[in-house]
Amino acid sequence: MLVRNHLFLVISLVLMVPAAAAAGPNDVHDMVRAGEIMPLEPIQRRVVQQNRGEYVGVQFDHGSRTYRFRFVQDGALVNVDVDARTGDPVRRRKNY
């Protein structure tokens, strides 16, 4: 029941993100091909390995050129923002 509540929370939060802020898969692939951003896979592997908790997903923000990784840790949602151009962590925020 607790896991289902967390997943509901995460899905609700994802749906609240404005559509204009999120880029579609084709936009992301085009930016990777053009060398504007790094591919998701190597960044994702590193971020998932470095963060504990249940990994629940990732989203790309076109405006800030960041990947936002989401984890559930100890009942709280944790957002880890990573600069898609460099692969460097930008921010880590825990929502209780």
mmCIF file with all atom_site columns, C-alpha atoms in Angstrom:
data_model
loop_
_atom_site.group_PDB
_atom_site.id
_atom_site.type_symbol
_atom_site.label_atom_id
_atom_site.label_alt_id
_atom_site.label_comp_id
_atom_site.label_asym_id
_atom_site.label_entity_id
_atom_site.label_seq_id
_atom_site.pdbx_PDB_ins_code
_atom_site.Cartn_x
_atom_site.Cartn_y
_atom_site.Cartn_z
_atom_site.occupancy
_atom_site.B_iso_or_equiv
_atom_site.pdbx_formal_charge
_atom_site.auth_seq_id
_atom_site.auth_comp_id
_atom_site.auth_asym_id
_atom_site.auth_atom_id
_atom_site.pdbx_PDB_model_num
ATOM 1  C CA . MET A 1 1  ? 0.000  0.000  0.000   1.00 0.00 ? 1  MET A CA 1
ATOM 2  C CA . LEU A 1 2  ? 2.836  2.395  0.897   1.00 0.00 ? 2  LEU A CA 1
ATOM 3  C CA . VAL A 1 3  ? 4.605  1.811  -2.439  1.00 0.00 ? 3  VAL A CA 1
ATOM 4  C CA . ARG A 1 4  ? 1.339  2.399  -4.312  1.00 0.00 ? 4  ARG A CA 1
ATOM 5  C CA . ASN A 1 5  ? 0.854  5.707  -2.476  1.00 0.00 ? 5  ASN A CA 1
ATOM 6  C CA . HIS A 1 6  ? 4.374  6.794  -3.415  1.00 0.00 ? 6  HIS A CA 1
ATOM 7  C CA . LEU A 1 7  ? 3.852  5.882  -7.048  1.00 0.00 ? 7  LEU A CA 1
ATOM 8  C CA . PHE A 1 8  ? 0.578  7.807  -7.080  1.00 0.00 ? 8  PHE A CA 1
ATOM 9  C CA . LEU A 1 9  ? 2.406  10.840 -5.652  1.00 0.00 ? 9  LEU A CA 1
ATOM 10 C CA . VAL A 1 10 ? 5.151  10.629 -8.267  1.00 0.00 ? 10 VAL A CA 1
ATOM 11 C CA . ILE A 1 11 ? 2.723  10.185 -11.147 1.00 0.00 ? 11 ILE A CA 1
ATOM 12 C CA . SER A 1 12 ? 0.662  13.132 -9.900  1.00 0.00 ? 12 SER A CA 1
ATOM 13 C CA . LEU A 1 13 ? 3.741  15.339 -9.724  1.00 0.00 ? 13 LEU A CA 1
ATOM 14 C CA . VAL A 1 14 ? 4.870  14.346 -13.210 1.00 0.00 ? 14 VAL A CA 1
ATOM 15 C CA . LEU A 1 15 ? 1.469  15.186 -14.659 1.00 0.00 ? 15 LEU A CA 1
ATOM 16 C CA . MET A 1 16 ? 1.601  18.663 -13.110 1.00 0.00 ? 16 MET A CA 1
ATOM 17 C CA . VAL A 1 17 ? 4.753  19.636 -15.070 1.00 0.00 ? 17 VAL A CA 1
ATOM 18 C CA . PRO A 1 18 ? 3.826  21.980 -17.920 1.00 0.00 ? 18 PRO A CA 1
ATOM 19 C CA . ALA A 1 19 ? 4.071  20.379 -21.334 1.00 0.00 ? 19 ALA A CA 1
ATOM 20 C CA . ALA A 1 20 ? 6.178  23.257 -22.677 1.00 0.00 ? 20 ALA A CA 1
ATOM 21 C CA . ALA A 1 21 ? 8.943  22.569 -20.146 1.00 0.00 ? 21 ALA A CA 1
ATOM 22 C CA . ALA A 1 22 ? 9.378  18.950 -21.183 1.00 0.00 ? 22 ALA A CA 1
ATOM 23 C CA . ALA A 1 23 ? 10.936 18.081 -24.503 1.00 0.00 ? 23 ALA A CA 1
ATOM 24 C CA . GLY A 1 24 ? 9.779  15.148 -26.565 1.00 0.00 ? 24 GLY A CA 1
ATOM 25 C CA . PRO A 1 25 ? 12.013 12.157 -27.304 1.00 0.00 ? 25 PRO A CA 1
ATOM 26 C CA . ASN A 1 26 ? 12.777 13.394 -30.823 1.00 0.00 ? 26 ASN A CA 1
ATOM 27 C CA . ASP A 1 27 ? 13.903 16.786 -29.493 1.00 0.00 ? 27 ASP A CA 1
ATOM 28 C CA . VAL A 1 28 ? 16.254 15.110 -27.026 1.00 0.00 ? 28 VAL A CA 1
ATOM 29 C CA . HIS A 1 29 ? 17.698 12.772 -29.673 1.00 0.00 ? 29 HIS A CA 1
ATOM 30 C CA . ASP A 1 30 ? 18.265 15.724 -32.013 1.00 0.00 ? 30 ASP A CA 1
ATOM 31 C CA . MET A 1 31 ? 20.093 17.645 -29.268 1.00 0.00 ? 31 MET A CA 1
ATOM 32 C CA . VAL A 1 32 ? 22.281 14.624 -28.484 1.00 0.00 ? 32 VAL A CA 1
ATOM 33 C CA . ARG A 1 33 ? 23.117 14.163 -32.175 1.00 0.00 ? 33 ARG A CA 1
ATOM 34 C CA . ALA A 1 34 ? 23.984 17.864 -32.467 1.00 0.00 ? 34 ALA A CA 1
ATOM 35 C CA . GLY A 1 35 ? 26.298 17.586 -29.455 1.00 0.00 ? 35 GLY A CA 1
ATOM 36 C CA . GLU A 1 36 ? 24.248 20.059 -27.397 1.00 0.00 ? 36 GLU A CA 1
ATOM 37 C CA . ILE A 1 37 ? 23.628 17.592 -24.558 1.00 0.00 ? 37 ILE A CA 1
ATOM 38 C CA . MET A 1 38 ? 24.983 14.256 -23.364 1.00 0.00 ? 38 MET A CA 1
ATOM 39 C CA . PRO A 1 39 ? 23.017 11.047 -23.915 1.00 0.00 ? 39 PRO A CA 1
ATOM 40 C CA . LEU A 1 40 ? 20.786 9.980  -21.045 1.00 0.00 ? 40 LEU A CA 1
ATOM 41 C CA . GLU A 1 41 ? 22.077 6.416  -20.563 1.00 0.00 ? 41 GLU A CA 1
ATOM 42 C CA . PRO A 1 42 ? 25.575 7.057  -19.105 1.00 0.00 ? 42 PRO A CA 1
ATOM 43 C CA . ILE A 1 43 ? 24.268 9.840  -16.875 1.00 0.00 ? 43 ILE A CA 1
ATOM 44 C CA . GLN A 1 44 ? 21.345 7.686  -15.753 1.00 0.00 ? 44 GLN A CA 1
ATOM 45 C CA . ARG A 1 45 ? 23.611 4.748  -14.831 1.00 0.00 ? 45 ARG A CA 1
ATOM 46 C CA . ARG A 1 46 ? 25.828 6.990  -12.695 1.00 0.00 ? 46 ARG A CA 1
ATOM 47 C CA . VAL A 1 47 ? 22.973 8.821  -10.949 1.00 0.00 ? 47 VAL A CA 1
ATOM 48 C CA . VAL A 1 48 ? 21.090 5.603  -10.153 1.00 0.00 ? 48 VAL A CA 1
ATOM 49 C CA . GLN A 1 49 ? 24.274 4.026  -8.735  1.00 0.00 ? 49 GLN A CA 1
ATOM 50 C CA . GLN A 1 50 ? 25.047 7.086  -6.587  1.00 0.00 ? 50 GLN A CA 1
ATOM 51 C CA . ASN A 1 51 ? 21.578 7.489  -5.056  1.00 0.00 ? 51 ASN A CA 1
ATOM 52 C CA . ARG A 1 52 ? 19.810 5.122  -2.731  1.00 0.00 ? 52 ARG A CA 1
ATOM 53 C CA . GLY A 1 53 ? 16.098 4.494  -2.732  1.00 0.00 ? 53 GLY A CA 1
ATOM 54 C CA . GLU A 1 54 ? 13.657 3.367  -5.376  1.00 0.00 ? 54 GLU A CA 1
ATOM 55 C CA . TYR A 1 55 ? 14.357 4.900  -8.779  1.00 0.00 ? 55 TYR A CA 1
ATOM 56 C CA . VAL A 1 56 ? 11.030 5.991  -10.272 1.00 0.00 ? 56 VAL A CA 1
ATOM 57 C CA . GLY A 1 57 ? 11.948 7.873  -13.442 1.00 0.00 ? 57 GLY A CA 1
ATOM 58 C CA . VAL A 1 58 ? 13.575 10.719 -15.294 1.00 0.00 ? 58 VAL A CA 1
ATOM 59 C CA . GLN A 1 59 ? 12.397 13.780 -17.164 1.00 0.00 ? 59 GLN A CA 1
ATOM 60 C CA . PHE A 1 60 ? 14.233 16.220 -19.427 1.00 0.00 ? 60 PHE A CA 1
ATOM 61 C CA . ASP A 1 61 ? 13.643 19.944 -19.034 1.00 0.00 ? 61 ASP A CA 1
ATOM 62 C CA . HIS A 1 62 ? 14.266 21.701 -22.339 1.00 0.00 ? 62 HIS A CA 1
ATOM 63 C CA . GLY A 1 63 ? 14.480 25.207 -20.850 1.00 0.00 ? 63 GLY A CA 1
ATOM 64 C CA . SER A 1 64 ? 17.192 24.473 -18.295 1.00 0.00 ? 64 SER A CA 1
ATOM 65 C CA . ARG A 1 65 ? 18.753 21.583 -20.241 1.00 0.00 ? 65 ARG A CA 1
ATOM 66 C CA . THR A 1 66 ? 18.630 19.323 -17.188 1.00 0.00 ? 66 THR A CA 1
ATOM 67 C CA . TYR A 1 67 ? 17.693 15.738 -16.543 1.00 0.00 ? 67 TYR A CA 1
ATOM 68 C CA . ARG A 1 68 ? 15.587 15.364 -13.369 1.00 0.00 ? 68 ARG A CA 1
ATOM 69 C CA . PHE A 1 69 ? 15.875 11.940 -11.776 1.00 0.00 ? 69 PHE A CA 1
ATOM 70 C CA . ARG A 1 70 ? 13.287 10.927 -9.168  1.00 0.00 ? 70 ARG A CA 1
ATOM 71 C CA . PHE A 1 71 ? 13.770 8.544  -6.271  1.00 0.00 ? 71 PHE A CA 1
ATOM 72 C CA . VAL A 1 72 ? 11.627 7.547  -3.286  1.00 0.00 ? 72 VAL A CA 1
ATOM 73 C CA . GLN A 1 73 ? 13.762 7.423  -0.144  1.00 0.00 ? 73 GLN A CA 1
ATOM 74 C CA . ASP A 1 74 ? 12.353 6.756  3.317   1.00 0.00 ? 74 ASP A CA 1
ATOM 75 C CA . GLY A 1 75 ? 8.874  7.794  2.189   1.00 0.00 ? 75 GLY A CA 1
ATOM 76 C CA . ALA A 1 76 ? 10.003 11.061 0.591   1.00 0.00 ? 76 ALA A CA 1
ATOM 77 C CA . LEU A 1 77 ? 10.377 12.040 -3.055  1.00 0.00 ? 77 LEU A CA 1
ATOM 78 C CA . VAL A 1 78 ? 13.940 13.058 -3.961  1.00 0.00 ? 78 VAL A CA 1
ATOM 79 C CA . ASN A 1 79 ? 14.706 15.018 -7.143  1.00 0.00 ? 79 ASN A CA 1
ATOM 80 C CA . VAL A 1 80 ? 18.251 14.955 -8.484  1.00 0.00 ? 80 VAL A CA 1
ATOM 81 C CA . ASP A 1 81 ? 18.856 17.511 -11.234 1.00 0.00 ? 81 ASP A CA 1
ATOM 82 C CA . VAL A 1 82 ? 21.803 16.967 -13.577 1.00 0.00 ? 82 VAL A CA 1
ATOM 83 C CA . ASP A 1 83 ? 23.113 19.353 -16.233 1.00 0.00 ? 83 ASP A CA 1
ATOM 84 C CA . ALA A 1 84 ? 22.532 17.525 -19.530 1.00 0.00 ? 84 ALA A CA 1
ATOM 85 C CA . ARG A 1 85 ? 25.391 19.437 -21.189 1.00 0.00 ? 85 ARG A CA 1
ATOM 86 C CA . THR A 1 86 ? 28.095 18.405 -18.700 1.00 0.00 ? 86 THR A CA 1
ATOM 87 C CA . GLY A 1 87 ? 26.614 15.507 -16.741 1.00 0.00 ? 87 GLY A CA 1
ATOM 88 C CA . ASP A 1 88 ? 27.340 17.343 -13.484 1.00 0.00 ? 88 ASP A CA 1
ATOM 89 C CA . PRO A 1 89 ? 24.822 17.339 -10.633 1.00 0.00 ? 89 PRO A CA 1
ATOM 90 C CA . VAL A 1 90 ? 23.095 20.713 -10.239 1.00 0.00 ? 90 VAL A CA 1
ATOM 91 C CA . ARG A 1 91 ? 20.694 20.198 -7.342  1.00 0.00 ? 91 ARG A CA 1
ATOM 92 C CA . ARG A 1 92 ? 19.346 17.536 -5.017  1.00 0.00 ? 92 ARG A CA 1
ATOM 93 C CA . ARG A 1 93 ? 16.048 18.243 -3.271  1.00 0.00 ? 93 ARG A CA 1
ATOM 94 C CA . LYS A 1 94 ? 14.059 16.088 -0.871  1.00 0.00 ? 94 LYS A CA 1
ATOM 95 C CA . ASN A 1 95 ? 10.291 16.677 -0.602  1.00 0.00 ? 95 ASN A CA 1
ATOM 96 C CA . TYR A 1 96 ? 8.734  15.324 2.581   1.00 0.00 ? 96 TYR A CA 1
#
